[in-house]
mmCIF file of C-alpha atoms in Angstrom:
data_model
loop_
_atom_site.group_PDB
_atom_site.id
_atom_site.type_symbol
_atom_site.label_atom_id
_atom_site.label_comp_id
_atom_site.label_asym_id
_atom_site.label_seq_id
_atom_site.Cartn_x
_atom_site.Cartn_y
_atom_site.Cartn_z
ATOM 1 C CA UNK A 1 0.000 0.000 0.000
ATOM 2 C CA UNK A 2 1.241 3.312 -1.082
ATOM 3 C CA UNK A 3 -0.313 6.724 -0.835
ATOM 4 C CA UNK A 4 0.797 8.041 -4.148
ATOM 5 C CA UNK A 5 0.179 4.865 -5.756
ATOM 6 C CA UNK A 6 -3.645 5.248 -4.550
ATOM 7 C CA UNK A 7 -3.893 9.061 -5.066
ATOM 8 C CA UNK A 8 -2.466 7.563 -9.058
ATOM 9 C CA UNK A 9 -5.474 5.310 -9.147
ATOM 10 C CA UNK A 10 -8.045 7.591 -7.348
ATOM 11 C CA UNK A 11 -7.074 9.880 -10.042
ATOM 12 C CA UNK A 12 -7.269 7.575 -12.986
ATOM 13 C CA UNK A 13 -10.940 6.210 -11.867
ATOM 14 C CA UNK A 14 -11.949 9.690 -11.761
ATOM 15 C CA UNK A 15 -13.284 9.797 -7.808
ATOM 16 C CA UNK A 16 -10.816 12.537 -6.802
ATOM 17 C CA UNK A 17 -9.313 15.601 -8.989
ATOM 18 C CA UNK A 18 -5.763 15.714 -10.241
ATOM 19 C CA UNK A 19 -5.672 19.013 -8.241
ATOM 20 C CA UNK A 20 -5.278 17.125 -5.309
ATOM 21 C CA UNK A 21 -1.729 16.863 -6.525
ATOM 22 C CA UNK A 22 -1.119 20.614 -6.379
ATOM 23 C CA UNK A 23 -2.974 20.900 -3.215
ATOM 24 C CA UNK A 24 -0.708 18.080 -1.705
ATOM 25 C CA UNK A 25 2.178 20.146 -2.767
ATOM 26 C CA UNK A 26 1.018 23.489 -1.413
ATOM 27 C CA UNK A 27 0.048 21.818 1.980
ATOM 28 C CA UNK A 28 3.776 20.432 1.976
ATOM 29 C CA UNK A 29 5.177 23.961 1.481
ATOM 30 C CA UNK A 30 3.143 25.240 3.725
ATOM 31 C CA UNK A 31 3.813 22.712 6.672
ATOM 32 C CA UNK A 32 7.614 23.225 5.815
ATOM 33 C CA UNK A 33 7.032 27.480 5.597
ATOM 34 C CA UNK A 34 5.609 26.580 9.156
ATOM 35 C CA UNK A 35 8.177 24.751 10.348
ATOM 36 C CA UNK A 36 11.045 27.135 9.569
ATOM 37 C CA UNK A 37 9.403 30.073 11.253
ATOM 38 C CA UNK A 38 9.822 28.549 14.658
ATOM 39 C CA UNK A 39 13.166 27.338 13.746
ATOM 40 C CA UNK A 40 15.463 29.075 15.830
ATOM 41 C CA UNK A 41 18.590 26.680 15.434
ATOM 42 C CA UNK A 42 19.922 28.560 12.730
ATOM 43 C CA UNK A 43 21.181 26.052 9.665
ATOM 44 C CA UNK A 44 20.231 22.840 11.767
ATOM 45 C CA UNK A 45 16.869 22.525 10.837
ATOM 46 C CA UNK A 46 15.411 21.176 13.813
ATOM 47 C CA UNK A 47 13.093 22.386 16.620
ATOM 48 C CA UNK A 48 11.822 20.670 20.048
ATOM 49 C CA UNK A 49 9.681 18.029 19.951
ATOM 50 C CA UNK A 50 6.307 19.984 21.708
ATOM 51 C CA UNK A 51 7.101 22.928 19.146
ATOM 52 C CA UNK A 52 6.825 20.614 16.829
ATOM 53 C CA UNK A 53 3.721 19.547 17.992
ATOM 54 C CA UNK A 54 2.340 22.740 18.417
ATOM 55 C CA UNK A 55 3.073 23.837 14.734
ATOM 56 C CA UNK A 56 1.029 20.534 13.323
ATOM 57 C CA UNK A 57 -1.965 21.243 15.333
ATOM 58 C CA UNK A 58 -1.988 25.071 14.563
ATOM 59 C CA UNK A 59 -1.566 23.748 11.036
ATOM 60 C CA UNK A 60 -3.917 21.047 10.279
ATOM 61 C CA UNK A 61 -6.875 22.077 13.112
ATOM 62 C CA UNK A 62 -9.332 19.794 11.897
ATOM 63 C CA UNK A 63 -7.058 16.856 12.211
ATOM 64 C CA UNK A 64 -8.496 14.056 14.496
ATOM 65 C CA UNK A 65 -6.514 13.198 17.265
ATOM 66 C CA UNK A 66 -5.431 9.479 16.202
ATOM 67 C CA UNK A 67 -4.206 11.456 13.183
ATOM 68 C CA UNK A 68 -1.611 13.233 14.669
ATOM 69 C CA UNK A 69 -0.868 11.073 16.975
ATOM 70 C CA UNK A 70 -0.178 8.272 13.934
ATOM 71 C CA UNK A 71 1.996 11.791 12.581
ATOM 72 C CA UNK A 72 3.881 12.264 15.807
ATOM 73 C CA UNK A 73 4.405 8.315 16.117
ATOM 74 C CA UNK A 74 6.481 8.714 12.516
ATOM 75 C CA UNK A 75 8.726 11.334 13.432
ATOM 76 C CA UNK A 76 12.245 10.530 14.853
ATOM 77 C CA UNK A 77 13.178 12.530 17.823
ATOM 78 C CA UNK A 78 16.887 12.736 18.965
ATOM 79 C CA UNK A 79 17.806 14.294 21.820
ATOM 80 C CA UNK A 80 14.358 15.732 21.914
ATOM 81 C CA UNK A 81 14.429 17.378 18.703
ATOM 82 C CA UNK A 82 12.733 16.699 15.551
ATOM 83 C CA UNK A 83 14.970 17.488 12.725
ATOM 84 C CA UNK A 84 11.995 18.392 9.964
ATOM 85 C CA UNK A 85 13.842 18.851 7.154
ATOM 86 C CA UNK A 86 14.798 15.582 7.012
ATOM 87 C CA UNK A 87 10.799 14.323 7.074
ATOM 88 C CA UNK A 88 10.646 15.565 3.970
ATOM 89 C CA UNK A 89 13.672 14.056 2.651
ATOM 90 C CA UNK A 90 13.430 10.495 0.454
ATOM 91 C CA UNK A 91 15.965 7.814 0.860
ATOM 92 C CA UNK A 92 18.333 6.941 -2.210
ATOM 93 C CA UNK A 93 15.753 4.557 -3.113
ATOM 94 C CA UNK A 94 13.227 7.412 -3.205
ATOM 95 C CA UNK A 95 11.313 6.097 -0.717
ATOM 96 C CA UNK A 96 9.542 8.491 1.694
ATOM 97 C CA UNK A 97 10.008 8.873 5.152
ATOM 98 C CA UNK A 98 7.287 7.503 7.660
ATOM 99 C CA UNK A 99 6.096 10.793 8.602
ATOM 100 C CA UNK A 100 5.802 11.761 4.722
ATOM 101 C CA UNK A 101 3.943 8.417 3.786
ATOM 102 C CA UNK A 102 1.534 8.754 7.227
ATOM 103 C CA UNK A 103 0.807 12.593 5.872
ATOM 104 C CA UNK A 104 0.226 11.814 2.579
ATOM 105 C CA UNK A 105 -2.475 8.139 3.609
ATOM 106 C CA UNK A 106 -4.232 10.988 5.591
ATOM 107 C CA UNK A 107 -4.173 13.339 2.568
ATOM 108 C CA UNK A 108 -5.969 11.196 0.823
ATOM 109 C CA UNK A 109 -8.294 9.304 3.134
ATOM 110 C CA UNK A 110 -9.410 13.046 3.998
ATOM 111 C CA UNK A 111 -9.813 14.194 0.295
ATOM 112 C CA UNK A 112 -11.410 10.977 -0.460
ATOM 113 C CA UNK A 113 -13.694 11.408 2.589
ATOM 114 C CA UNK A 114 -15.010 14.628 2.586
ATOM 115 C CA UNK A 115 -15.732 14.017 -1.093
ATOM 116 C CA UNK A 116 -17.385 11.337 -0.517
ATOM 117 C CA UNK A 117 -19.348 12.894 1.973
ATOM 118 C CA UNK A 118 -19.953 16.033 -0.756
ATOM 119 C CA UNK A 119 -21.172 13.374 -2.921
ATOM 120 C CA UNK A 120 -23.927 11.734 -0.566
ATOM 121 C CA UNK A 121 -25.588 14.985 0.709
ATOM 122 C CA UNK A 122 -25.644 16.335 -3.381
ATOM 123 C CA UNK A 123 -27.344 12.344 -3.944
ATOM 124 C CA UNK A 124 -29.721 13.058 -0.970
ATOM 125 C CA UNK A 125 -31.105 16.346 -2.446
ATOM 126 C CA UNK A 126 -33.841 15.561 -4.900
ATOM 127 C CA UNK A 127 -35.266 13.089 -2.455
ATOM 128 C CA UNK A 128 -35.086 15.680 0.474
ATOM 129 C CA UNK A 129 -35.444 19.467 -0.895
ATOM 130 C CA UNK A 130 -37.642 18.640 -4.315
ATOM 131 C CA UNK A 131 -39.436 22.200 -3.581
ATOM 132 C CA UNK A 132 -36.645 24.136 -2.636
ATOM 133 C CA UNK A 133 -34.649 22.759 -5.625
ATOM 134 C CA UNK A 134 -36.811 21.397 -8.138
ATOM 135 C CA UNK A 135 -34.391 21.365 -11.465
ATOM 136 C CA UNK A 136 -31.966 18.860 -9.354
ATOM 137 C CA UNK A 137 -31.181 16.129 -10.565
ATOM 138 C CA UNK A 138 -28.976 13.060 -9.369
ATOM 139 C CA UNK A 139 -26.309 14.059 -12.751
ATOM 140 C CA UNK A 140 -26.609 17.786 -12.453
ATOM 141 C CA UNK A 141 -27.118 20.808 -10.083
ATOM 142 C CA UNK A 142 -26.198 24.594 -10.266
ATOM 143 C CA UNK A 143 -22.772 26.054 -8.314
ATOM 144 C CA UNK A 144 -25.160 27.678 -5.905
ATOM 145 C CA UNK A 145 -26.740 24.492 -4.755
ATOM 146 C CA UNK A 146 -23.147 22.723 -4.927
ATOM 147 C CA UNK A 147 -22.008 25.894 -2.073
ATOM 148 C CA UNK A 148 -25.338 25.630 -0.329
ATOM 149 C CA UNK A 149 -24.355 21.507 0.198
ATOM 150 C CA UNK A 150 -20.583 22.284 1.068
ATOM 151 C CA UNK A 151 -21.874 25.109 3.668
ATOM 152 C CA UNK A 152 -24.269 22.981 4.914
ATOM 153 C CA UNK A 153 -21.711 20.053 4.883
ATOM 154 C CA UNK A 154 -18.313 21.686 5.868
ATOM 155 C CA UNK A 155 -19.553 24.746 8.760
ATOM 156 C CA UNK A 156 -16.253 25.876 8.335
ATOM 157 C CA UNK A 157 -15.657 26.907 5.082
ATOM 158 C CA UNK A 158 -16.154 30.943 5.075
ATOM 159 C CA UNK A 159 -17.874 32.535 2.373
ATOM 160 C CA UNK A 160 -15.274 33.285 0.087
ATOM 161 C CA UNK A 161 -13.958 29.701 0.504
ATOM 162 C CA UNK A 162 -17.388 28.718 -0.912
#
């Protein structure tokens, strides 16, 4: 089991977007842009353990708690520091690190889930709402019904996320 290998075929079948793969990559950046902020070890690269901690709940909030603890269970800590740079780093058999491949299952199983959650309310509407949306149909519905699902769905998407 490998997380790119399934993001590959999630893609392929069509259930997720191949924009995941740029979102993926701005959520690394971001995570790393995170990271170095609170770096203060100069050209070391690493930061305390808790800090650590700290920046990947201020980072992914919605996270459930098994998920981060699965991402602090993958990090190496020596001397009580977490040297990050190196979590990003692949082997010279370009394998990924355990904290990258835990990150990137979650990526994934998240994407795929809250899609798949997208997907059942949008199935549920022309049984449910018929009056208050009467040209829906189970292949097609406006962009203002698609926001009206994801607000109703996601709570914390803001309006100009929608």
């Amino acid at each position: 089991y490998d997380a790119d290998i399934e993001l590959f075929n999630k893609v392929l079948m069509g259930s997720i977007s191949e924009e995941v793969l740029g979102d993926r990559e701005r959520m690394i950046q971001g995570l790393l842009t995170a990271l170095k902020k609170v770096d203060t070890s100069g050209s070391y690269h690493s930061i305390g353990l808790d800090t650590f901690k700290q920046v990947l709940r201020a980072f992914f909030p919605s996270k459930l708690e098994s998920a981060m603890s699965a991402l602090h269970e993958s990090v190496k800590v020596q001397d009580g520091m977490v040297r990050y740079m190196e979590l990003f780093d692949d082997d010279e058999e370009m394998n990924q690190t355990q904290f990258m491949e835990a990150l990137m299952d979650q990526h994934v199983a998240e994407i795929s889930e809250y899609v798949q959650g997208l997907e059942d309310v949008l199935l549920r509407i022309p049984e449910t709402e018929k009056n208050r949306f009467p040209n829906v149909t189970s292949e097609a519905c406006s962009l203002n019904i698609i926001r009206d699902v994801i607000s109703r769905y996601d709570q914390t998407k803001t309006a100009a996320e929608l």
